[in-house]
Short mmCIF file of C-alpha atoms in Angstrom, two decimals:
data_model
loop_
_atom_site.label_atom_id
_atom_site.label_comp_id
_atom_site.label_asym_id
_atom_site.label_seq_id
_atom_site.Cartn_x
_atom_site.Cartn_y
_atom_site.Cartn_z
CA MET A 1 -10.68 -4.95 4.27
CA LYS A 2 -9.01 -4.54 7.66
CA ASP A 3 -5.79 -6.41 8.39
CA LEU A 4 -6.00 -8.49 11.58
CA ILE A 5 -2.24 -8.87 12.05
CA SER A 6 -1.20 -5.25 12.66
CA LEU A 7 -4.71 -3.90 13.44
CA ASP A 8 -3.50 -0.58 11.98
CA GLN A 9 -6.82 0.13 10.29
CA PHE A 10 -8.83 -0.20 13.50
CA ASP A 11 -9.57 2.69 15.83
CA GLU A 12 -7.52 2.03 18.94
CA HIS A 13 -9.85 3.94 21.30
CA LEU A 14 -12.99 2.18 20.06
CA LEU A 15 -11.30 -1.20 20.48
CA ALA A 16 -10.12 -0.29 23.97
CA ASN A 17 -13.64 0.76 25.02
CA ALA A 18 -15.27 -2.37 23.60
CA ILE A 19 -12.71 -5.08 24.38
CA GLY A 20 -9.68 -3.61 26.14
CA PRO A 21 -6.18 -2.55 25.01
CA LEU A 22 -6.32 -5.02 22.12
CA LYS A 23 -3.74 -3.28 19.93
CA GLN A 24 -1.28 -3.17 22.82
CA TRP A 25 -1.77 -6.89 23.53
CA ASN A 26 -1.44 -7.64 19.84
CA ASN A 27 1.82 -5.69 19.50
CA GLU A 28 3.21 -7.42 22.58
CA ASN A 29 2.41 -10.80 21.01
CA ILE A 30 4.11 -9.81 17.77
CA LEU A 31 7.25 -8.78 19.68
CA SER A 32 7.19 -12.00 21.71
CA LEU A 33 7.42 -13.91 18.42
CA THR A 34 9.76 -11.78 16.31
CA THR A 35 12.03 -9.68 18.58
CA HIS A 36 15.22 -11.47 17.55
CA LEU A 37 14.22 -12.36 13.99
CA PRO A 38 15.54 -10.47 10.93
CA LYS A 39 13.47 -7.34 10.43
CA ARG A 40 13.03 -7.84 6.69
CA GLY A 41 11.03 -11.07 6.93
CA GLU A 42 7.31 -11.75 6.76
CA TYR A 43 6.45 -13.87 9.77
CA PHE A 44 2.67 -14.05 9.66
CA TYR A 45 0.54 -15.80 7.06
CA GLY A 46 -1.96 -13.66 5.21
CA GLU A 47 -4.27 -16.66 4.85
CA LEU A 48 -6.16 -17.85 7.92
CA ARG A 49 -4.53 -20.82 9.66
CA TYR A 50 -6.37 -22.45 12.52
CA CYS A 51 -6.48 -25.33 14.97
CA LYS A 52 -9.61 -27.43 14.55
CA THR A 53 -9.98 -27.93 18.31
CA CYS A 54 -9.49 -24.24 19.11
CA MET A 55 -11.91 -23.16 16.39
CA LYS A 56 -14.61 -25.53 17.65
CA ASN A 57 -14.48 -23.55 20.89
CA GLY A 58 -14.64 -20.23 19.04
CA PHE A 59 -10.98 -19.46 19.68
CA HIS A 60 -8.17 -18.28 17.43
CA SER A 61 -4.80 -16.73 18.25
CA LEU A 62 -2.24 -14.62 16.42
CA PHE A 63 0.16 -17.44 17.28
CA HIS A 64 -1.65 -19.64 14.74
CA GLN A 65 -0.58 -17.24 11.98
CA PHE A 66 3.13 -17.42 12.89
CA THR A 67 5.04 -18.78 9.87
CA LEU A 68 7.40 -20.91 11.97
CA LEU A 69 4.58 -22.89 13.57
CA SER A 70 3.01 -25.95 11.98
CA ILE A 71 1.21 -27.31 15.06
CA CYS A 72 -1.08 -25.61 17.55
CA PRO A 73 0.80 -24.17 20.56
CA PHE A 74 -2.17 -25.04 22.79
CA HIS A 75 -2.77 -28.53 21.36
CA PRO A 76 0.67 -29.90 20.39
CA LYS A 77 -0.80 -32.95 18.64
CA LYS A 78 -3.01 -30.87 16.34
CA GLN A 79 -1.69 -29.78 12.95
CA LEU A 80 -2.64 -26.27 11.88
CA ARG A 81 -5.04 -26.15 8.94
CA LYS A 82 -6.09 -23.68 6.31
CA GLY A 83 -9.22 -23.38 4.19
CA CYS A 84 -12.60 -25.02 4.52
CA PRO A 85 -12.42 -28.82 4.94
CA LYS A 86 -15.68 -29.19 2.99
CA CYS A 87 -15.31 -26.95 -0.09
CA ARG A 88 -11.59 -25.96 0.16
CA ALA A 89 -12.44 -22.24 0.13
CA SER A 90 -9.65 -20.08 1.55
CA PHE A 91 -10.00 -17.22 4.02
CA TYR A 92 -7.76 -14.20 4.33
CA TYR A 93 -6.77 -13.15 7.82
CA GLU A 94 -8.76 -9.93 7.65
CA PHE A 95 -11.98 -8.37 8.92
CA SER A 96 -14.32 -9.17 6.03
CA ASP A 97 -17.15 -11.49 5.01
CA ARG A 98 -15.36 -12.85 1.96
CA ASN A 99 -16.19 -16.59 1.52
CA LYS A 100 -18.18 -16.48 4.76
CA LYS A 101 -21.89 -17.04 5.25
CA GLY A 102 -21.75 -15.79 8.84
CA PRO A 103 -19.53 -15.89 11.94
CA PHE A 104 -17.56 -19.16 12.04
CA GLN A 105 -19.45 -20.39 8.96
CA CYS A 106 -18.09 -20.95 5.45
CA ILE A 107 -20.03 -19.84 2.39
CA CYS A 108 -20.75 -23.53 1.68
CA GLY A 109 -22.51 -23.83 5.04
CA HIS A 110 -19.76 -25.63 6.99
CA TRP A 111 -19.59 -24.62 10.67
CA PHE A 112 -16.18 -24.20 12.31
CA CYS A 113 -17.54 -23.53 15.80
CA ASN A 114 -19.65 -25.79 18.01
CA PHE A 115 -22.55 -23.66 19.24
CA LYS A 116 -24.11 -26.53 21.25
CA MET A 117 -21.79 -25.99 24.23
CA ASP A 118 -23.09 -25.62 27.79
CA LYS A 119 -21.67 -22.09 28.04
CA PRO A 120 -21.29 -19.46 25.34
CA PHE A 121 -17.85 -19.81 23.74
CA PHE A 122 -16.96 -16.16 24.33
CA MET A 123 -17.07 -16.76 28.10
CA SER A 124 -13.73 -18.57 27.81
CA TRP A 125 -11.99 -15.62 26.13
CA LYS A 126 -11.32 -13.92 29.47
CA PHE A 127 -9.20 -16.84 30.68
CA PRO A 128 -5.62 -17.25 29.39
CA ARG A 129 -4.86 -20.36 27.36
CA LYS A 130 -2.06 -22.63 28.55
CA ILE A 131 0.74 -23.13 26.03
CA GLU A 132 1.54 -26.85 25.82
CA ASN A 133 4.18 -26.82 23.08
CA SER A 134 7.52 -26.91 24.95
CA ASN A 135 9.64 -25.61 22.05
CA PHE A 136 7.23 -22.76 21.47
CA LYS A 137 7.57 -21.83 25.15
CA LYS A 138 11.35 -21.75 24.74
CA TRP A 139 10.98 -19.56 21.67
CA LEU A 140 8.92 -17.03 23.63
CA VAL A 141 11.50 -17.03 26.44
CA TYR A 142 14.30 -16.47 23.93
CA ASN A 143 12.52 -13.46 22.41
CA ASP A 144 11.70 -12.08 25.87
CA ARG A 145 15.38 -11.71 26.79
CA GLU A 146 16.84 -8.26 26.41
CA THR A 147 20.26 -9.67 25.53
CA SER A 148 20.78 -13.05 23.96
CA ASP A 149 22.88 -14.82 21.35
CA VAL A 150 22.17 -13.53 17.87
CA LEU A 151 20.27 -15.95 15.62
CA LEU A 152 20.73 -15.55 11.87
CA ILE A 153 18.38 -17.49 9.59
CA ASP A 154 16.84 -17.44 6.14
CA PRO A 155 13.64 -15.42 6.80
CA TYR A 156 11.93 -16.74 3.65
CA LYS A 157 11.67 -20.29 4.96
CA ASP A 158 8.42 -21.22 6.70
CA SER A 159 6.42 -24.16 8.04
CA ASN A 160 4.71 -24.71 4.68
CA SER A 161 7.97 -26.16 3.38
CA TYR A 162 9.58 -27.31 6.64
CA ASP A 163 7.26 -28.83 9.26
CA GLN A 164 9.83 -28.83 12.07
CA ILE A 165 11.37 -25.43 11.36
CA LEU A 166 10.69 -23.95 14.82
CA ASP A 167 12.01 -27.09 16.56
CA PHE A 168 15.19 -26.80 14.49
CA TYR A 169 15.78 -23.15 15.42
CA VAL A 170 15.07 -23.76 19.10
CA SER A 171 17.42 -26.76 19.10
CA SER A 172 20.13 -24.56 17.60
CA ILE A 173 19.63 -21.95 20.31
CA GLU A 174 19.58 -24.56 23.06
CA GLY A 175 22.62 -26.37 21.68
CA PHE A 176 20.89 -29.66 20.86
CA GLU A 177 21.21 -31.50 17.57
CA VAL A 178 18.24 -32.79 15.61
CA PRO A 179 18.23 -35.77 13.19
CA ASN A 180 19.82 -35.11 9.76
CA SER A 181 21.54 -31.98 11.07
CA THR A 182 25.22 -31.07 10.90
CA THR A 183 26.80 -28.53 13.24
CA ILE A 184 30.06 -26.71 12.55
CA ASN A 185 31.81 -24.95 15.42
CA SER A 186 34.50 -22.35 14.97
CA HIS A 187 37.60 -21.98 17.10
CA SER A 188 36.68 -20.66 20.54
CA LYS A 189 38.92 -17.60 20.08
CA ILE A 190 37.83 -16.72 16.55
CA MET A 191 35.99 -13.57 17.61
CA ASN A 192 39.14 -12.25 19.24
CA ILE A 193 41.35 -12.81 16.21
CA GLN A 194 42.33 -9.55 14.58
CA CYS A 195 43.11 -9.34 10.90
CA ARG A 196 46.08 -7.43 9.57
CA LYS A 197 46.61 -6.42 5.98
CA LYS A 198 49.72 -4.90 4.48
CA GLU A 199 48.84 -2.07 2.12
CA SER A 200 52.31 -1.89 0.55
CA THR A 201 55.91 -2.71 1.27
CA HIS A 202 56.48 0.85 2.52
CA LEU A 203 53.65 0.90 5.03
CA SER A 204 53.24 -0.92 8.30
CA PRO A 205 50.37 -3.42 8.58
CA ILE A 206 46.97 -1.82 9.25
CA MET A 207 44.15 -3.33 11.26
CA ILE A 208 40.97 -4.33 9.40
CA GLU A 209 38.14 -3.77 11.87
CA GLU A 210 35.09 -4.19 9.63
CA VAL A 211 34.31 -6.38 6.67
CA ASN A 212 32.77 -4.54 3.71
CA SER A 213 30.89 -5.65 0.62
CA ASP A 214 34.03 -5.87 -1.51
CA GLU A 215 35.67 -8.13 1.05
CA ILE A 216 32.60 -10.40 1.16
CA TYR A 217 32.56 -10.47 -2.64
CA ARG A 218 36.20 -11.52 -2.75
CA ILE A 219 35.95 -14.27 -0.15
CA THR A 220 32.70 -15.76 -1.52
CA LYS A 221 34.10 -15.78 -5.05
CA SER A 222 37.18 -17.64 -3.83
CA VAL A 223 35.07 -20.17 -1.92
CA PHE A 224 32.73 -20.86 -4.83
CA LYS A 225 35.65 -21.40 -7.20
CA SER A 226 37.07 -23.86 -4.66
CA VAL A 227 33.77 -25.76 -4.48
CA ALA A 228 33.62 -25.96 -8.29
CA ARG A 229 37.22 -27.22 -8.34
CA HIS A 230 36.37 -29.85 -5.70
CA ILE A 231 33.42 -31.05 -7.79
CA ARG A 232 35.55 -31.33 -10.93
CA LYS A 233 38.21 -33.35 -9.11
CA LYS A 234 35.86 -35.64 -7.20
CA TYR A 235 32.94 -36.19 -9.58
CA LEU A 236 34.06 -35.09 -13.04
CA LYS A 237 37.51 -36.65 -13.25
CA GLU A 238 36.34 -39.11 -15.91
CA HIS A 239 33.99 -36.61 -17.55
CA LYS A 240 36.30 -33.75 -18.56
CA ASP A 241 35.73 -34.45 -22.26
CA CYS A 242 31.99 -34.72 -21.61
CA VAL A 243 31.91 -31.23 -20.06
CA ARG A 244 33.89 -29.73 -22.92
CA HIS A 245 31.74 -31.52 -25.49
CA TYR A 246 28.44 -30.53 -23.85
CA ARG A 247 29.45 -26.86 -23.65
CA ARG A 248 30.43 -26.79 -27.32
CA MET A 249 27.46 -28.79 -28.63
CA SER A 250 24.98 -26.78 -26.53
CA GLN A 251 25.43 -23.69 -28.68
CA THR A 252 24.24 -25.48 -31.84
CA ARG A 253 22.38 -28.55 -30.56
CA LYS A 254 18.95 -27.49 -31.80
CA ASP A 255 20.28 -26.51 -35.24
CA ILE A 256 22.11 -29.84 -35.57
CA GLU A 257 19.00 -31.77 -34.56
CA ASP A 258 16.84 -29.84 -37.07
CA SER A 259 19.26 -30.04 -40.00
CA LEU A 260 20.72 -33.54 -39.52
CA GLY A 261 17.88 -35.26 -37.66
CA PHE A 262 20.35 -36.28 -34.97
CA TYR A 263 19.55 -36.40 -31.26
CA GLU A 264 22.58 -35.96 -29.05
CA GLU A 265 23.35 -38.16 -26.07
CA VAL A 266 24.13 -36.19 -22.91
CA CYS A 267 26.40 -37.04 -19.99
CA PRO A 268 24.34 -36.45 -16.79
CA TYR A 269 27.42 -35.34 -14.84
CA SER A 270 28.37 -32.67 -17.36
CA TYR A 271 24.73 -31.57 -17.69
CA ALA A 272 24.34 -31.17 -13.90
CA TYR A 273 27.66 -29.37 -13.51
CA ILE A 274 27.17 -26.91 -16.38
CA HIS A 275 23.62 -25.97 -15.40
CA TRP A 276 24.51 -25.80 -11.70
CA ARG A 277 27.26 -23.29 -12.37
CA ALA A 278 25.11 -21.32 -14.81
CA GLN A 279 22.39 -21.02 -12.19
CA MET A 280 24.71 -20.19 -9.31
CA GLU A 281 26.76 -17.64 -11.25
CA GLN A 282 23.75 -16.44 -13.25
CA TRP A 283 25.23 -16.89 -16.71
CA GLU A 284 22.68 -15.95 -19.35
CA ASN A 285 24.18 -18.52 -21.76
CA PHE A 286 25.18 -21.66 -19.91
CA TRP A 287 27.81 -22.64 -22.49
CA ARG A 288 29.85 -19.71 -21.15
CA VAL A 289 30.56 -21.72 -18.00
CA ASP A 290 34.28 -22.49 -17.54
CA ASP A 291 35.19 -20.29 -20.49
CA HIS A 292 38.37 -18.74 -19.14
CA LYS A 293 38.43 -16.13 -21.91
CA LEU A 294 35.34 -14.48 -20.46
CA LYS A 295 35.13 -12.47 -17.27
CA HIS A 296 32.16 -12.86 -14.97
CA PHE A 297 30.98 -9.30 -14.49
CA ARG A 298 29.44 -8.19 -11.26
CA ASN A 299 26.11 -6.63 -12.19
CA TYR A 300 25.30 -5.35 -8.70
CA ASP A 301 27.03 -3.07 -6.24
CA TYR A 302 27.06 -4.94 -2.97
CA GLY A 303 27.38 -8.24 -1.19
CA PRO A 304 28.48 -11.73 -2.12
CA TYR A 305 29.88 -13.01 -5.41
CA LEU A 306 26.68 -14.96 -6.04
CA ASN A 307 23.73 -12.61 -6.25
CA HIS A 308 21.20 -14.96 -4.66
CA GLU A 309 18.39 -14.33 -2.22
CA PHE A 310 19.63 -16.18 0.84
CA LEU A 311 23.22 -14.89 0.57
CA ASN A 312 22.10 -11.31 0.09
CA GLU A 313 19.70 -11.61 3.01
CA LEU A 314 22.45 -13.00 5.22
CA PHE A 315 24.69 -10.11 4.21
CA PHE A 316 21.97 -7.56 5.06
CA GLN A 317 21.40 -9.17 8.47
CA TRP A 318 25.12 -9.15 9.13
CA LYS A 319 25.36 -5.43 8.34
CA ALA A 320 22.10 -4.46 10.07
CA LYS A 321 23.16 -6.04 13.37
CA GLU A 322 26.65 -4.52 12.97
CA LEU A 323 28.16 -7.97 13.39
CA SER A 324 30.85 -7.15 10.84
CA ILE A 325 32.19 -4.70 13.43
CA SER A 326 31.61 -6.64 16.66
CA CYS A 327 32.73 -10.01 15.27
CA GLY A 328 35.57 -8.87 13.06
CA VAL A 329 36.79 -9.85 9.63
CA VAL A 330 37.96 -13.37 10.45
CA SER A 331 34.57 -14.35 11.92
CA SER A 332 32.78 -12.83 8.93
CA HIS A 333 34.95 -14.82 6.54
CA TRP A 334 34.34 -18.02 8.48
CA ILE A 335 30.55 -17.56 8.45
CA PHE A 336 30.17 -16.73 4.76
CA SER A 337 32.68 -19.34 3.63
CA ASN A 338 30.96 -22.20 5.44
CA ILE A 339 27.46 -21.15 4.46
CA LEU A 340 28.36 -20.79 0.80
CA ALA A 341 30.42 -23.99 0.62
CA ARG A 342 27.70 -26.20 2.14
CA THR A 343 24.73 -24.69 0.33
CA SER A 344 26.39 -24.55 -3.10
CA LEU A 345 27.59 -28.16 -2.84
CA HIS A 346 24.10 -29.23 -1.79
CA SER A 347 22.71 -27.36 -4.79
CA PHE A 348 24.98 -29.40 -7.08
CA TYR A 349 23.67 -32.62 -5.49
CA GLN A 350 20.15 -31.44 -6.25
CA TRP A 351 21.06 -30.92 -9.91
CA LEU A 352 22.45 -34.46 -9.99
CA LYS A 353 19.20 -35.70 -8.49
CA TYR A 354 16.95 -34.01 -11.06
CA THR A 355 19.13 -34.47 -14.15
CA PRO A 356 18.15 -38.13 -14.91
CA HIS A 357 14.49 -37.15 -14.82
CA ILE A 358 15.07 -34.19 -17.13
CA LEU A 359 17.04 -36.22 -19.65
CA LYS A 360 14.60 -39.14 -19.46
CA GLN A 361 11.75 -36.86 -20.53
CA GLY A 362 13.64 -36.07 -23.71
CA TYR A 363 13.46 -32.31 -23.47
CA ASN A 364 16.25 -29.77 -23.23
CA HIS A 365 16.32 -27.72 -20.07
CA TYR A 366 17.98 -24.37 -20.66
CA GLY A 367 16.72 -22.54 -17.58
CA ASN A 368 17.11 -22.99 -13.85
CA ILE A 369 15.57 -25.40 -11.42
CA ASN A 370 13.46 -22.81 -9.68
CA ARG A 371 13.58 -22.96 -5.90
CA LEU A 372 15.11 -26.40 -5.62
CA GLU A 373 13.29 -28.74 -3.28
CA GLU A 374 14.88 -29.95 -0.07
CA GLU A 375 17.07 -26.86 0.28
CA PRO A 376 18.94 -27.13 3.57
CA LEU A 377 17.82 -25.04 6.49
CA PHE A 378 20.58 -23.25 8.34
CA SER A 379 20.93 -21.30 11.54
CA ILE A 380 23.88 -19.24 12.73
CA ILE A 381 24.44 -18.55 16.40
CA VAL A 382 26.64 -15.54 17.17
CA PRO A 383 27.31 -15.56 20.95
CA ILE A 384 27.22 -12.40 23.03
CA ASP A 385 30.24 -13.75 24.87
CA VAL A 386 33.27 -13.26 22.57
CA LYS A 387 35.06 -16.12 24.34
CA ARG A 388 32.60 -18.64 22.89
CA GLU A 389 32.69 -20.13 19.42
CA LEU A 390 30.46 -19.32 16.47
CA LYS A 391 28.11 -22.11 15.44
CA ILE A 392 26.42 -23.00 12.16
CA THR A 393 23.84 -25.78 11.99
CA PHE A 394 22.52 -27.22 8.73
CA LEU A 395 19.45 -29.40 8.40
CA PHE A 396 19.44 -31.59 5.30
CA TYR A 397 16.17 -33.24 4.32
CA GLU A 398 17.73 -36.00 2.24
CA ASN A 399 20.99 -37.81 1.64
CA ARG A 400 23.25 -37.39 -1.35
CA PRO A 401 21.92 -38.80 -4.63
CA ASP A 402 22.85 -42.33 -5.63
CA PHE A 403 25.66 -41.75 -8.09
CA THR A 404 25.51 -45.35 -9.30
CA GLN A 405 22.23 -44.51 -11.02
CA LEU A 406 23.90 -41.86 -13.21
CA LEU A 407 25.19 -43.61 -16.30
CA CYS A 408 27.33 -41.64 -18.71
CA PRO A 409 26.74 -42.86 -22.30
CA PHE A 410 30.30 -41.93 -23.27
CA ILE A 411 31.85 -44.04 -20.51
CA LEU A 412 29.84 -47.02 -21.73
CA SER A 413 30.82 -46.38 -25.36
CA LYS A 414 34.05 -44.49 -26.00
CA SER A 415 33.33 -44.30 -29.72
CA LEU A 416 30.02 -42.47 -29.16
CA LEU A 417 31.74 -39.27 -28.06
CA LYS A 418 33.94 -39.30 -31.17
CA THR A 419 30.88 -39.87 -33.35
CA GLN A 420 29.14 -36.84 -31.89
CA GLU A 421 32.29 -34.75 -32.26
CA ASP A 422 32.42 -35.74 -35.93
CA ILE A 423 28.79 -34.68 -36.38
CA TYR A 424 29.57 -31.36 -34.73
CA HIS A 425 32.43 -30.73 -37.15
CA GLN A 426 30.31 -31.94 -40.09
CA TYR A 427 27.63 -29.39 -39.22
CA TRP A 428 30.08 -26.50 -39.06
CA ASP A 429 31.77 -27.57 -42.28
CA SER A 430 28.41 -27.51 -44.04
CA LEU A 431 27.90 -23.90 -42.99
CA TRP A 432 31.05 -22.84 -44.81
CA GLU A 433 30.25 -24.68 -48.06
#
């Protein structure tokens, strides 16, 4: 099977003799799409994606495989498709006859190309196609610049999950806001602020010129603890006993249910908070959350306090582009603090959203909510001009959950919590008899 994205398995000279410098054109197209994107990302779909109108004319472009595109760049009203519309068979973007009966024909017999045209479809290949998608044009211009503002994104987000992802990134670059987005601007002189740190009382202050992994770890840990404290004060003020009770009962809940035939009521606020922190801090046993006697050990050697994909990727981009040197420590702190604060708080809202459904089903959820839906998109613009401000834009796909729908059983009945505490003590007493 020969990959059609890189064309590495094709003989370059044979292609050049038959068609022209195809590999050169292909590499130029790849660069026009990805020059300023993080190098670690995968930006082309391995499964064939196509425009129905283009395919009818026997045409397909590498642009259709770009993961940030959801509509055809040549027909901006046409959504990109995948698979056969008749039998749903999928096609890999490779040179093979898998699931194909012939050229432009699915194994089920469905034709993708209209062969009843006045002229052979391949006659149109020699003429360039006009790009009609205005934001896609702007994206190509942005990548064509030798020097431009640095764009930092989550490279694992694509148009499968976010239809307007390219429009969002282009709007961030152009300085326009899109619906449901929030933009945070730093102070205009933040990139010129120098950070001083006093090593000891006997030494003069030294200049910190570059942020390292230990510094990022320290600042992200401090920010996350602040977010957790904010949540406890704003949302858990009336649920302190619920949190304590849920943590303690969680260790023996199943044993109590089996031995006493008792099903415990759960406060949705405490449930969401405990599991949110366990997931974010990666506690193996979620009842360890908020246990001040235990120390959260760092089981990795680099990067942020929370060992999560998007934060680690952001840290790698920051180091790879040497922004920790060019931007300085203060700018680095500002970026990581705002990203972590917004995304971790949004993650807590998602736990609040899903908790009623989990509890309503009557099952105990001891794991994580894997890849929470509606995760916010973010883009970070680092200007080449140090006199301009840094900018972070978030795109949220939904509002905060309706907290009025979360009913705590212990608020409704104060005696219920005491009853469950008594059962907890009764269970432990029986173990010592």
